[in-house]
Short mmCIF file of C-alpha atoms and ligand atoms in Angstrom, two decimals:
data_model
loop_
_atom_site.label_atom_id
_atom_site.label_comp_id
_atom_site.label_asym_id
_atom_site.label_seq_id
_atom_site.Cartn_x
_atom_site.Cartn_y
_atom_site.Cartn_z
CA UNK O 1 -9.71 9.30 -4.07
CA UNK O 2 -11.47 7.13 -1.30
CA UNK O 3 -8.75 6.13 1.58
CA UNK O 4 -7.09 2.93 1.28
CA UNK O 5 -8.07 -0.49 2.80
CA UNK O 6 -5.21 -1.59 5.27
CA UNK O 7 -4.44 -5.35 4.69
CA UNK O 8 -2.25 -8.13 5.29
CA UNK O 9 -2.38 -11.18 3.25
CA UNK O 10 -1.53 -14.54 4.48
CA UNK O 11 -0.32 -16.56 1.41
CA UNK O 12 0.73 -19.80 0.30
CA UNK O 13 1.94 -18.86 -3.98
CA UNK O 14 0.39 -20.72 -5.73
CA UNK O 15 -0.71 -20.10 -9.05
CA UNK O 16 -4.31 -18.90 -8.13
CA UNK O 17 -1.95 -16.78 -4.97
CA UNK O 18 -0.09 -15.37 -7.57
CA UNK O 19 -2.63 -13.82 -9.86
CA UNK O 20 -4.69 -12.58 -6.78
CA UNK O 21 -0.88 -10.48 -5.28
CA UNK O 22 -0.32 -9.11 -9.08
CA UNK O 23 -4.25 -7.84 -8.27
CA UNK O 24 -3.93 -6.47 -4.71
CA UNK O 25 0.04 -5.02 -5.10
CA UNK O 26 -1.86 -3.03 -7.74
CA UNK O 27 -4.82 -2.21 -6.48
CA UNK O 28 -4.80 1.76 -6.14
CA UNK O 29 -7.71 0.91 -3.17
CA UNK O 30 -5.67 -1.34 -1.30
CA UNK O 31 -2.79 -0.37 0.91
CA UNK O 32 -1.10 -3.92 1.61
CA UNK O 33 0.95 -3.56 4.56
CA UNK O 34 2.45 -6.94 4.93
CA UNK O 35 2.74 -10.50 3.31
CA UNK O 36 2.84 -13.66 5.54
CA UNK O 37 3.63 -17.13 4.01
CA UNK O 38 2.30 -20.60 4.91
CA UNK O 39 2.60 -24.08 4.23
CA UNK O 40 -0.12 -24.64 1.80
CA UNK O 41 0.05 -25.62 -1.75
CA UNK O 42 3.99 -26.67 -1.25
CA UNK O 43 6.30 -26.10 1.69
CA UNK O 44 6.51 -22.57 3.78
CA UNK O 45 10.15 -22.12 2.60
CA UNK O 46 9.04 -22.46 -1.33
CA UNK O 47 5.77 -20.51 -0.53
CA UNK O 48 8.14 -17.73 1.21
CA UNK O 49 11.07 -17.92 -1.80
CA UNK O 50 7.66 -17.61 -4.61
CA UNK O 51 6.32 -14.19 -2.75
CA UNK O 52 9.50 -12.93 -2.58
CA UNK O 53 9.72 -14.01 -6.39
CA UNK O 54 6.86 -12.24 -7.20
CA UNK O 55 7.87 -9.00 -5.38
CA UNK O 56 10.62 -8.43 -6.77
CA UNK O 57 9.14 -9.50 -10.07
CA UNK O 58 6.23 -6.77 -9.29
CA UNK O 59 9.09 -4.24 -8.00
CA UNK O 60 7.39 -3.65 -4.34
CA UNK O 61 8.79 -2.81 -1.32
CA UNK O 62 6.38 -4.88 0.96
CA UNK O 63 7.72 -6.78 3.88
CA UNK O 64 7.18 -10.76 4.14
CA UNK O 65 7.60 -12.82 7.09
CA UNK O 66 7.50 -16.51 7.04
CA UNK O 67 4.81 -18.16 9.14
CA UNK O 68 4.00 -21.88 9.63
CA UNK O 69 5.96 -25.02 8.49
CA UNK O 70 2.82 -27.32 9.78
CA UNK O 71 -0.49 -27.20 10.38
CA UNK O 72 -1.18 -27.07 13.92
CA UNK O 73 -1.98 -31.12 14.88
CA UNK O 74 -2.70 -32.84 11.26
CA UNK O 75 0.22 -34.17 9.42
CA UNK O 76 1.26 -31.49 6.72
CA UNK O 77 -0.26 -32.25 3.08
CA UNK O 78 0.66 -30.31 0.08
CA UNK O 79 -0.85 -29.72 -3.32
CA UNK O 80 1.60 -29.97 -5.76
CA UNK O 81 -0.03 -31.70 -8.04
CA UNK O 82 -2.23 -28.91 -8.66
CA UNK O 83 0.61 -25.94 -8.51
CA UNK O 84 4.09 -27.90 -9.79
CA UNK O 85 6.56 -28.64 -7.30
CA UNK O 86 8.09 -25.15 -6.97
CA UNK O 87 4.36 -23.95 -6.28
CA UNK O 88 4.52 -21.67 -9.43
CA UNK O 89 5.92 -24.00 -11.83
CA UNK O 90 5.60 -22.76 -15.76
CA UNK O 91 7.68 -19.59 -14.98
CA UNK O 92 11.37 -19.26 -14.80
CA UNK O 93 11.49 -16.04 -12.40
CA UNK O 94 14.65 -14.77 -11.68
CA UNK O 95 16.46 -15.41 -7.80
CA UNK O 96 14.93 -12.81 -5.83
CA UNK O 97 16.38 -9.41 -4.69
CA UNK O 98 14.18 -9.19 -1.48
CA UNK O 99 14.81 -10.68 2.17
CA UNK O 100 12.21 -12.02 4.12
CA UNK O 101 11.29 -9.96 8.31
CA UNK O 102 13.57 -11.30 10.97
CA UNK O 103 10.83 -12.35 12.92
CA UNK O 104 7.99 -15.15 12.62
CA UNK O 105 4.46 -14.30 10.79
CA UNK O 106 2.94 -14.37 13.82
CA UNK O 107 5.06 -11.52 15.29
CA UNK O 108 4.88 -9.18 12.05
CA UNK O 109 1.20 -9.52 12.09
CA UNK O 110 0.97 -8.68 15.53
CA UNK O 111 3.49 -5.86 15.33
CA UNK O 112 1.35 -4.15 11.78
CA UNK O 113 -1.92 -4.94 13.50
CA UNK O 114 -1.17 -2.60 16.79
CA UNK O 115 0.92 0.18 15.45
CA UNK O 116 -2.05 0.60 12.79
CA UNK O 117 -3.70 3.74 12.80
CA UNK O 118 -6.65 2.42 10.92
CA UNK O 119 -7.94 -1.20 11.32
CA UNK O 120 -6.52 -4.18 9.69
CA UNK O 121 -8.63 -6.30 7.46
CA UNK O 122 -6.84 -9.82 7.66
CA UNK O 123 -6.97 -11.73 4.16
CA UNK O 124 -5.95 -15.53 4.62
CA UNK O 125 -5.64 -17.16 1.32
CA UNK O 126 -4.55 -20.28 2.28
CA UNK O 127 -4.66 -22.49 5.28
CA UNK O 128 -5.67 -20.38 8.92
CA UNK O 129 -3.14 -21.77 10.82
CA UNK O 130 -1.01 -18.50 11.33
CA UNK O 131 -3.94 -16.69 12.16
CA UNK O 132 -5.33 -19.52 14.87
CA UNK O 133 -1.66 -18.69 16.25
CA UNK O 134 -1.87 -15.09 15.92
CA UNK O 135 -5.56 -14.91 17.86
CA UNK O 136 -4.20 -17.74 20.44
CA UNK O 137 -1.16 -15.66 21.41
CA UNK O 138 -2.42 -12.25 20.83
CA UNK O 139 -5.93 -12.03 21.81
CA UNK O 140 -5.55 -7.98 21.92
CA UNK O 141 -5.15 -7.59 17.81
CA UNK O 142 -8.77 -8.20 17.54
CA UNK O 143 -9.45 -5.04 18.54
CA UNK O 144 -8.04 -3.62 15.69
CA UNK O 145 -8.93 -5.63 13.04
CA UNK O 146 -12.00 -5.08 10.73
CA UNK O 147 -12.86 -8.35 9.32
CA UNK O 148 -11.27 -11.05 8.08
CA UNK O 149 -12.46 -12.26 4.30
CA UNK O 150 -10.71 -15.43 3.88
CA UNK O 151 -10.66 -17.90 0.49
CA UNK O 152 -11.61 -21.15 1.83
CA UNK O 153 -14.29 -23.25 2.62
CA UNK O 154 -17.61 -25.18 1.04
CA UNK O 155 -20.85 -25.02 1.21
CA UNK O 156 -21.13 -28.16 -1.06
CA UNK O 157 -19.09 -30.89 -2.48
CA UNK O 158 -15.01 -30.59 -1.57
CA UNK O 159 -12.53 -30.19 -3.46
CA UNK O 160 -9.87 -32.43 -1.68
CA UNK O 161 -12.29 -34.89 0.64
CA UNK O 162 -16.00 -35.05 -0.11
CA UNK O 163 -16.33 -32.49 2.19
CA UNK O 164 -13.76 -30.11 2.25
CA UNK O 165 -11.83 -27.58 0.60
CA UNK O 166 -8.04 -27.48 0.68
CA UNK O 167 -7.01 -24.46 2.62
CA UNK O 168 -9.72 -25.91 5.99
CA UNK O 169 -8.64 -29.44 5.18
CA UNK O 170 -5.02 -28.40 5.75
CA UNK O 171 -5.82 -27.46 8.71
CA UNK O 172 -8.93 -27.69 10.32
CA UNK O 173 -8.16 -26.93 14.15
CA UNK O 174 -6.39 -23.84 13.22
CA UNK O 175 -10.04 -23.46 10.97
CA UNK O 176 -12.19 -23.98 13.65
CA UNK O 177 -10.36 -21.36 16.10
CA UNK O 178 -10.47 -18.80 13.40
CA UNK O 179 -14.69 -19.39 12.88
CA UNK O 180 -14.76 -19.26 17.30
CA UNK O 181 -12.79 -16.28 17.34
CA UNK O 182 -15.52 -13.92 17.21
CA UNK O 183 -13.55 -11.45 14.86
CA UNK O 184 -16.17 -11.26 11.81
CA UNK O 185 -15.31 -13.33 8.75
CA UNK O 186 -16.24 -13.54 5.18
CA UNK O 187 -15.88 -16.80 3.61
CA UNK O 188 -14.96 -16.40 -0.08
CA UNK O 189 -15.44 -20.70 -0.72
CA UNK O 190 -15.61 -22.70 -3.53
CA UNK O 191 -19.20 -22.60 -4.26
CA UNK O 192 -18.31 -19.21 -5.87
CA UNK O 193 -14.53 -19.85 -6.82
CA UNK O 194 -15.26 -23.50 -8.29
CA UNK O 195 -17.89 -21.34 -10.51
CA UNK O 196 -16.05 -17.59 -11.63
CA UNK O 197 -13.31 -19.45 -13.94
CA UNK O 198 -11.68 -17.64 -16.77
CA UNK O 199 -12.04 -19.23 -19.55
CA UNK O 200 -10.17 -19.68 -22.92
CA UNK O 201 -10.94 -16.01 -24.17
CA UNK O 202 -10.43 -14.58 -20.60
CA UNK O 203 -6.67 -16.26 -20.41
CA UNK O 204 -5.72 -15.56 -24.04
CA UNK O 205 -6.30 -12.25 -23.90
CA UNK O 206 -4.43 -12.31 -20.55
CA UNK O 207 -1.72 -13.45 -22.50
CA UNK O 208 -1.64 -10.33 -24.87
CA UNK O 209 -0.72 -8.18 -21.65
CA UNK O 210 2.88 -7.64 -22.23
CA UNK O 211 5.65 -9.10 -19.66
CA UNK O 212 2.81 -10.00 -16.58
CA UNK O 213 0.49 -11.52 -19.42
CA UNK O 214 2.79 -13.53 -20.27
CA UNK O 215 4.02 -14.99 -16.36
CA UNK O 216 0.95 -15.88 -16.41
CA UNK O 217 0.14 -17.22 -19.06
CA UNK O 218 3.43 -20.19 -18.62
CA UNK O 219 1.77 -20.72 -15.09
CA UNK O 220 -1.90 -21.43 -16.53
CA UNK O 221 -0.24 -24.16 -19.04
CA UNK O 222 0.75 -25.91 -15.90
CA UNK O 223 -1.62 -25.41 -13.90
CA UNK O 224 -4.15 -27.85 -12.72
CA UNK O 225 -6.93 -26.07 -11.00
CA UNK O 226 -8.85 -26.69 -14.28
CA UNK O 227 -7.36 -26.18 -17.36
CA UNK O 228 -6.88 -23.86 -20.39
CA UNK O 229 -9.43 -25.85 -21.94
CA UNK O 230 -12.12 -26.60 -19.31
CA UNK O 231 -11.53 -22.82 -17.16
CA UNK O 232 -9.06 -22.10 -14.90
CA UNK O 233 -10.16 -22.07 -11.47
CA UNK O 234 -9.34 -18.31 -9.85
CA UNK O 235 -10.27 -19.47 -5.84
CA UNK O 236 -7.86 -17.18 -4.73
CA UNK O 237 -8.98 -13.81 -6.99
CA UNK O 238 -12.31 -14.28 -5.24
CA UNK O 239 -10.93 -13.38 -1.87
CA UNK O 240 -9.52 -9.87 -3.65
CA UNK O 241 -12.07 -8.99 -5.60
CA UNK O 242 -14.70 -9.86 -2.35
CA UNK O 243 -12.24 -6.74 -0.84
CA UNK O 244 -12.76 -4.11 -4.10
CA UNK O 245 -15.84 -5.19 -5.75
CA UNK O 246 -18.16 -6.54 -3.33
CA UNK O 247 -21.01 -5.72 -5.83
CA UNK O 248 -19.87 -9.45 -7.36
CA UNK O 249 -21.23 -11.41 -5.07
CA UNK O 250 -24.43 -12.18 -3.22
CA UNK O 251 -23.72 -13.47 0.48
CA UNK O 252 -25.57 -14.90 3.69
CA UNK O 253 -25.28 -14.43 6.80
CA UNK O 254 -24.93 -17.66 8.81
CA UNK O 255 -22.86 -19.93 11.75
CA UNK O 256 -20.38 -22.07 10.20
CA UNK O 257 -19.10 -25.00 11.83
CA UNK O 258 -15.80 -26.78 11.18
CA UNK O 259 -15.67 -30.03 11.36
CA UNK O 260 -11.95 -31.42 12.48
CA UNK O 261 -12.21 -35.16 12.30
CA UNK O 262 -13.15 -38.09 10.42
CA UNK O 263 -14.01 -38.33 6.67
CA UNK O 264 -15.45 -35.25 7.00
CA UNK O 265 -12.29 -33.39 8.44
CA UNK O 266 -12.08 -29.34 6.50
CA UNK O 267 -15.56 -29.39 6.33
CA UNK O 268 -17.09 -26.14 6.73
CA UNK O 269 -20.82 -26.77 8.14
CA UNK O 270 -23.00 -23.57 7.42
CA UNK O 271 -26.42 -23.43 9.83
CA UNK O 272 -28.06 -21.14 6.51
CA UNK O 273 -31.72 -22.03 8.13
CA UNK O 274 -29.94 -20.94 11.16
CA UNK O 275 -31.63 -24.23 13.57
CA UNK O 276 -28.75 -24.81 15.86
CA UNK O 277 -27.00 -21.91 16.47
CA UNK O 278 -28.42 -17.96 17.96
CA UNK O 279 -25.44 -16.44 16.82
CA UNK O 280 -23.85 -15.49 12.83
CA UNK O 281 -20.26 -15.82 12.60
CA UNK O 282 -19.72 -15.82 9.09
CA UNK O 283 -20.79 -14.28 6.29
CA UNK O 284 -20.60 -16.45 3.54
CA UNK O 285 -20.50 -15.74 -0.31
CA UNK O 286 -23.14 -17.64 -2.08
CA UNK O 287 -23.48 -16.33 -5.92
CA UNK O 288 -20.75 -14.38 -7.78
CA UNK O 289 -21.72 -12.47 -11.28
CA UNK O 290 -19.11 -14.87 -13.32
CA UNK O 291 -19.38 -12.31 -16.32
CA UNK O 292 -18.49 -9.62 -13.94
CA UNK O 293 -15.87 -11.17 -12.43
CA UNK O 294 -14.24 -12.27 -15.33
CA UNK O 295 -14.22 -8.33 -16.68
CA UNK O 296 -12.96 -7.41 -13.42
CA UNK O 297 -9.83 -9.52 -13.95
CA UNK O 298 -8.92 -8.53 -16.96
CA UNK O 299 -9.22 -4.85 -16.34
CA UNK O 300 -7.35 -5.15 -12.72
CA UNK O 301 -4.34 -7.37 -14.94
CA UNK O 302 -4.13 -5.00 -18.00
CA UNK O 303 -3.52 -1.81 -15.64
CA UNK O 304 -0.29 -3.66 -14.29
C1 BDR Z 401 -7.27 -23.03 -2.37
O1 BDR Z 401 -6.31 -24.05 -2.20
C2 BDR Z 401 -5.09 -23.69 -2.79
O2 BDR Z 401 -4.61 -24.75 -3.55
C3 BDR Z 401 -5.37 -22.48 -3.64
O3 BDR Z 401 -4.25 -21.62 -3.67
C4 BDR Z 401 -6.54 -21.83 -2.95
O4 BDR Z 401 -6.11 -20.99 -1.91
C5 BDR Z 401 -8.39 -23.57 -3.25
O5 BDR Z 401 -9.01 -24.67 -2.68
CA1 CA Z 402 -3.78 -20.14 -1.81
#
Protein backbone atom coordinates (compact mmCIF):
# COMPACT_ATOMS: atom_id res chain seq x y z
CA UNK A 1 0.00 0.00 0.00
CA UNK A 2 1.28 3.58 -1.00
CA UNK A 3 2.49 5.59 2.36
CA UNK A 4 0.09 7.77 3.96
CA UNK A 5 -0.49 11.56 3.43
CA UNK A 6 0.31 13.39 6.83
CA UNK A 7 -2.47 16.03 7.51
CA UNK A 8 -4.00 18.29 9.82
CA UNK A 9 -7.36 19.66 9.27
CA UNK A 10 -8.47 22.97 10.45
CA UNK A 11 -12.31 22.72 10.93
CA UNK A 12 -15.26 24.59 11.74
CA UNK A 13 -18.35 21.25 11.86
CA UNK A 14 -20.52 22.03 9.97
CA UNK A 15 -22.59 19.85 8.08
CA UNK A 16 -20.50 19.94 4.79
CA UNK A 17 -17.21 19.60 7.80
CA UNK A 18 -18.81 16.72 8.95
CA UNK A 19 -19.26 14.57 5.91
CA UNK A 20 -15.71 15.59 4.64
CA UNK A 21 -14.01 14.12 8.65
CA UNK A 22 -16.35 10.80 8.25
CA UNK A 23 -14.24 10.82 4.61
CA UNK A 24 -10.68 11.63 5.75
CA UNK A 25 -10.90 9.62 9.48
CA UNK A 26 -11.49 6.82 6.96
CA UNK A 27 -9.47 7.31 4.39
CA UNK A 28 -6.91 4.25 4.40
CA UNK A 29 -4.50 7.05 2.31
CA UNK A 30 -4.69 9.61 4.79
CA UNK A 31 -2.91 9.60 8.10
CA UNK A 32 -4.71 12.63 9.98
CA UNK A 33 -2.54 13.66 12.67
CA UNK A 34 -4.48 16.39 14.28
CA UNK A 35 -7.87 18.35 14.23
CA UNK A 36 -7.94 22.16 14.93
CA UNK A 37 -11.31 24.02 15.40
CA UNK A 38 -12.34 27.56 14.39
CA UNK A 39 -14.95 29.98 14.58
CA UNK A 40 -16.70 29.51 11.36
CA UNK A 41 -20.12 28.30 10.69
CA UNK A 42 -21.06 28.83 14.66
CA UNK A 43 -18.83 29.64 17.60
CA UNK A 44 -15.16 27.89 18.24
CA UNK A 45 -16.52 26.30 21.48
CA UNK A 46 -19.64 24.57 19.46
CA UNK A 47 -17.27 23.93 16.43
CA UNK A 48 -14.72 22.26 19.10
CA UNK A 49 -17.78 20.29 21.22
CA UNK A 50 -19.20 19.00 17.23
CA UNK A 51 -15.49 17.45 16.32
CA UNK A 52 -15.23 16.02 19.42
CA UNK A 53 -18.92 14.75 18.73
CA UNK A 54 -18.00 13.29 15.73
CA UNK A 55 -14.88 11.50 17.08
CA UNK A 56 -16.17 9.84 19.41
CA UNK A 57 -19.14 9.11 17.19
CA UNK A 58 -16.39 7.76 14.51
CA UNK A 59 -14.45 5.97 17.55
CA UNK A 60 -10.88 7.79 16.77
CA UNK A 61 -8.25 8.56 18.84
CA UNK A 62 -7.18 11.90 17.09
CA UNK A 63 -6.20 14.86 19.13
CA UNK A 64 -8.19 18.34 18.75
CA UNK A 65 -7.11 21.60 19.91
CA UNK A 66 -9.26 24.60 19.86
CA UNK A 67 -8.05 27.54 17.80
CA UNK A 68 -9.64 30.97 17.20
CA UNK A 69 -12.73 32.59 18.89
CA UNK A 70 -12.45 35.67 16.19
CA UNK A 71 -11.28 36.43 13.13
CA UNK A 72 -8.27 38.39 13.31
CA UNK A 73 -9.68 42.35 12.84
CA UNK A 74 -13.42 41.86 11.30
CA UNK A 75 -16.19 41.47 13.72
CA UNK A 76 -17.00 37.62 14.02
CA UNK A 77 -20.04 36.45 11.68
CA UNK A 78 -21.49 33.05 11.81
CA UNK A 79 -23.57 30.91 9.51
CA UNK A 80 -26.10 29.38 11.31
CA UNK A 81 -28.61 29.78 9.21
CA UNK A 82 -27.08 27.50 6.87
CA UNK A 83 -25.79 24.72 9.61
CA UNK A 84 -28.59 25.07 12.71
CA UNK A 85 -27.48 26.68 15.72
CA UNK A 86 -25.50 23.78 17.23
CA UNK A 87 -23.56 23.76 13.75
CA UNK A 88 -24.78 20.12 13.10
CA UNK A 89 -28.30 20.47 13.92
CA UNK A 90 -30.64 17.32 12.64
CA UNK A 91 -28.59 14.84 14.78
CA UNK A 92 -28.94 14.11 18.40
CA UNK A 93 -25.19 12.79 19.04
CA UNK A 94 -24.48 11.67 22.26
CA UNK A 95 -22.10 14.07 24.96
CA UNK A 96 -18.75 13.28 23.90
CA UNK A 97 -16.16 10.91 25.52
CA UNK A 98 -13.07 12.85 24.16
CA UNK A 99 -11.14 16.00 25.68
CA UNK A 100 -9.88 18.59 23.65
CA UNK A 101 -5.18 19.37 23.73
CA UNK A 102 -4.27 21.60 26.61
CA UNK A 103 -2.81 23.96 24.44
CA UNK A 104 -4.13 26.52 21.67
CA UNK A 105 -4.44 25.35 17.79
CA UNK A 106 -1.79 27.33 17.05
CA UNK A 107 0.63 25.49 19.40
CA UNK A 108 -0.56 21.81 18.40
CA UNK A 109 -0.04 22.67 14.85
CA UNK A 110 3.22 23.94 15.43
CA UNK A 111 4.22 21.13 17.78
CA UNK A 112 2.78 18.09 14.81
CA UNK A 113 4.30 20.20 12.07
CA UNK A 114 8.14 20.00 13.55
CA UNK A 115 8.28 16.67 15.20
CA UNK A 116 6.96 15.30 11.67
CA UNK A 117 9.09 13.00 10.02
CA UNK A 118 7.38 13.48 6.72
CA UNK A 119 5.85 16.86 5.63
CA UNK A 120 2.57 18.16 6.68
CA UNK A 121 -0.04 18.99 4.13
CA UNK A 122 -2.24 21.69 5.98
CA UNK A 123 -6.09 21.33 5.05
CA UNK A 124 -8.11 24.53 6.22
CA UNK A 125 -11.74 23.98 5.75
CA UNK A 126 -12.98 26.89 7.10
CA UNK A 127 -11.84 30.38 7.76
CA UNK A 128 -7.55 30.84 7.62
CA UNK A 129 -7.31 32.64 10.56
CA UNK A 130 -5.41 29.93 12.69
CA UNK A 131 -3.16 29.37 10.01
CA UNK A 132 -2.38 33.40 9.37
CA UNK A 133 -1.49 32.92 13.24
CA UNK A 134 0.37 29.83 12.90
CA UNK A 135 2.70 31.33 9.78
CA UNK A 136 2.87 34.87 11.78
CA UNK A 137 4.27 33.24 14.92
CA UNK A 138 6.01 30.32 13.50
CA UNK A 139 7.58 31.23 10.32
CA UNK A 140 9.92 27.93 10.64
CA UNK A 141 6.81 25.26 10.03
CA UNK A 142 6.91 26.16 6.46
CA UNK A 143 9.66 24.24 5.99
CA UNK A 144 7.95 21.29 6.64
CA UNK A 145 4.85 21.59 5.18
CA UNK A 146 3.90 20.33 1.63
CA UNK A 147 1.06 22.35 0.51
CA UNK A 148 -1.78 23.62 1.80
CA UNK A 149 -5.27 22.69 -0.24
CA UNK A 150 -7.75 24.77 1.42
CA UNK A 151 -11.89 24.89 0.69
CA UNK A 152 -12.52 28.44 0.16
CA UNK A 153 -12.60 31.01 -2.21
CA UNK A 154 -14.35 32.22 -5.78
CA UNK A 155 -13.52 32.69 -8.88
CA UNK A 156 -17.08 34.03 -9.64
CA UNK A 157 -20.16 35.15 -7.96
CA UNK A 158 -20.02 34.79 -3.79
CA UNK A 159 -21.76 33.03 -1.84
CA UNK A 160 -22.14 35.44 1.21
CA UNK A 161 -21.27 39.11 -0.53
CA UNK A 162 -21.26 39.40 -4.31
CA UNK A 163 -17.89 38.63 -4.12
CA UNK A 164 -16.95 36.32 -1.66
CA UNK A 165 -17.16 33.04 -0.23
CA UNK A 166 -17.75 32.42 3.47
CA UNK A 167 -14.65 30.87 4.88
CA UNK A 168 -12.31 34.35 3.08
CA UNK A 169 -15.19 36.62 4.00
CA UNK A 170 -14.81 35.53 7.63
CA UNK A 171 -11.76 36.53 7.56
CA UNK A 172 -10.03 38.09 4.93
CA UNK A 173 -6.70 39.48 6.59
CA UNK A 174 -5.98 36.17 8.02
CA UNK A 175 -6.87 35.17 3.93
CA UNK A 176 -4.64 37.42 2.50
CA UNK A 177 -1.52 36.36 4.82
CA UNK A 178 -2.17 32.78 4.01
CA UNK A 179 -2.14 33.62 -0.19
CA UNK A 180 1.46 35.99 0.81
CA UNK A 181 2.84 33.27 2.67
CA UNK A 182 4.62 31.69 -0.06
CA UNK A 183 3.81 28.07 1.24
CA UNK A 184 1.97 26.62 -2.04
CA UNK A 185 -1.81 26.47 -1.91
CA UNK A 186 -4.60 24.81 -3.67
CA UNK A 187 -7.80 26.54 -3.64
CA UNK A 188 -10.67 24.02 -3.65
CA UNK A 189 -13.58 27.25 -4.18
CA UNK A 190 -16.93 27.34 -4.99
CA UNK A 191 -16.77 27.41 -8.65
CA UNK A 192 -16.27 23.61 -8.24
CA UNK A 193 -18.10 23.01 -4.79
CA UNK A 194 -21.23 25.30 -5.79
CA UNK A 195 -21.27 22.70 -8.91
CA UNK A 196 -20.34 18.73 -7.47
CA UNK A 197 -23.76 18.55 -5.33
CA UNK A 198 -25.27 15.25 -4.47
CA UNK A 199 -28.32 15.05 -5.46
CA UNK A 200 -31.62 13.25 -4.45
CA UNK A 201 -30.35 9.68 -5.56
CA UNK A 202 -26.78 10.42 -4.24
CA UNK A 203 -28.30 11.31 -0.52
CA UNK A 204 -30.97 8.58 -0.48
CA UNK A 205 -28.83 6.04 -1.07
CA UNK A 206 -26.55 7.66 1.55
CA UNK A 207 -29.27 7.10 3.73
CA UNK A 208 -29.37 3.22 3.18
CA UNK A 209 -25.74 3.11 4.81
CA UNK A 210 -26.56 1.80 8.15
CA UNK A 211 -25.88 3.99 11.49
CA UNK A 212 -23.42 6.88 9.49
CA UNK A 213 -26.12 6.90 6.58
CA UNK A 214 -28.38 7.71 8.65
CA UNK A 215 -26.34 10.89 10.82
CA UNK A 216 -26.33 12.06 7.84
CA UNK A 217 -29.06 11.80 6.44
CA UNK A 218 -31.04 13.96 9.79
CA UNK A 219 -28.22 16.62 9.04
CA UNK A 220 -29.09 16.96 5.15
CA UNK A 221 -32.97 17.54 6.21
CA UNK A 222 -31.67 20.56 7.96
CA UNK A 223 -29.35 21.63 6.13
CA UNK A 224 -29.34 24.68 4.01
CA UNK A 225 -26.43 24.60 1.69
CA UNK A 226 -29.03 23.58 -0.95
CA UNK A 227 -31.47 21.22 -0.26
CA UNK A 228 -32.63 17.57 -0.57
CA UNK A 229 -34.54 18.72 -3.38
CA UNK A 230 -32.37 21.22 -5.33
CA UNK A 231 -28.59 19.23 -4.32
CA UNK A 232 -26.85 19.52 -1.39
CA UNK A 233 -23.89 21.57 -1.62
CA UNK A 234 -20.59 19.28 -0.51
CA UNK A 235 -17.90 22.60 -0.42
CA UNK A 236 -16.14 20.97 2.14
CA UNK A 237 -15.79 17.14 0.44
CA UNK A 238 -14.05 19.01 -2.36
CA UNK A 239 -11.10 19.93 -0.22
CA UNK A 240 -10.76 15.86 0.65
CA UNK A 241 -11.33 14.45 -2.32
CA UNK A 242 -8.75 17.37 -4.06
CA UNK A 243 -6.21 15.29 -1.37
CA UNK A 244 -7.18 11.40 -2.72
CA UNK A 245 -8.55 11.84 -6.07
CA UNK A 246 -6.97 14.65 -7.72
CA UNK A 247 -7.95 13.03 -11.11
CA UNK A 248 -11.53 15.06 -10.30
CA UNK A 249 -10.59 18.13 -11.03
CA UNK A 250 -8.96 20.28 -13.67
CA UNK A 251 -6.90 23.29 -12.06
CA UNK A 252 -4.83 26.53 -13.06
CA UNK A 253 -2.14 27.83 -12.03
CA UNK A 254 -2.47 31.53 -11.14
CA UNK A 255 -1.83 34.70 -8.38
CA UNK A 256 -4.75 35.21 -6.31
CA UNK A 257 -5.38 38.31 -4.63
CA UNK A 258 -7.54 38.89 -1.54
CA UNK A 259 -9.30 41.62 -1.31
CA UNK A 260 -9.90 42.81 2.59
CA UNK A 261 -12.16 45.80 2.37
CA UNK A 262 -15.17 47.29 1.05
CA UNK A 263 -18.13 45.53 -0.68
CA UNK A 264 -15.82 43.43 -2.05
CA UNK A 265 -14.19 42.23 1.32
CA UNK A 266 -13.43 37.80 0.98
CA UNK A 267 -12.95 38.28 -2.43
CA UNK A 268 -10.48 36.09 -3.88
CA UNK A 269 -9.02 37.96 -7.14
CA UNK A 270 -7.34 35.29 -9.50
CA UNK A 271 -4.70 37.04 -12.24
CA UNK A 272 -5.72 33.57 -14.68
CA UNK A 273 -4.26 35.76 -17.82
CA UNK A 274 -1.56 36.29 -15.38
CA UNK A 275 -1.22 40.58 -16.38
CA UNK A 276 -0.27 41.88 -13.02
CA UNK A 277 1.56 39.58 -11.22
CA UNK A 278 5.29 37.41 -12.31
CA UNK A 279 4.70 35.07 -9.73
CA UNK A 280 1.78 31.83 -9.17
CA UNK A 281 0.74 31.41 -5.73
CA UNK A 282 -2.16 29.38 -6.05
CA UNK A 283 -3.29 26.73 -7.80
CA UNK A 284 -6.77 26.94 -8.24
CA UNK A 285 -9.44 24.21 -9.08
CA UNK A 286 -11.45 25.18 -12.04
CA UNK A 287 -13.68 22.02 -13.32
CA UNK A 288 -14.55 18.98 -11.16
CA UNK A 289 -16.04 15.62 -12.98
CA UNK A 290 -19.54 16.04 -10.89
CA UNK A 291 -20.40 12.32 -11.93
CA UNK A 292 -17.12 11.32 -10.54
CA UNK A 293 -17.31 13.02 -7.61
CA UNK A 294 -20.55 12.05 -6.71
CA UNK A 295 -19.35 8.09 -7.09
CA UNK A 296 -16.47 8.95 -5.09
CA UNK A 297 -18.69 9.89 -2.15
CA UNK A 298 -20.68 7.27 -2.01
CA UNK A 299 -18.01 4.66 -2.22
CA UNK A 300 -15.66 6.63 0.47
CA UNK A 301 -19.26 6.74 2.91
CA UNK A 302 -20.37 3.07 2.32
CA UNK A 303 -16.76 1.68 3.43
CA UNK A 304 -17.36 3.45 6.92
C1 LIG B 1 -17.75 26.97 3.39
O1 LIG B 1 -18.38 27.76 4.38
C2 LIG B 1 -18.87 26.94 5.42
O2 LIG B 1 -20.18 27.31 5.72
C3 LIG B 1 -18.79 25.52 4.92
O3 LIG B 1 -18.54 24.63 5.98
C4 LIG B 1 -17.66 25.56 3.93
O4 LIG B 1 -16.43 25.39 4.59
C5 LIG B 1 -18.55 27.09 2.10
O5 LIG B 1 -18.62 28.41 1.66
CA1 LIG C 1 -16.28 24.38 6.86
Amino acid sequence: MSKKRAVIIDTDPGIDDAVALAIALNHEELDVKLLTTVAGNVSVAKTTDNTLKLLSFFEKEIPVAEGSAHPLINEFEDSADIHGESGMDGYDFPKPTRQIETVHAVEAMRRTILESKEPITLVPIAALTNIALLFAMYPEVKANIEEIVLMGGTMSRGNTNTSAEFNIYVDPHAAKMVFQSGVPIVMVGTDVTSVAVLTNQETEKIKTLGKVGEMFYAMFKHYRGGSLKTGLKMHDVCAIAYLVAPQLFETQATYVEIATEGPAAGATVADLKMKYHDEKNATVCVEVDVDGFRNWVINELSKI
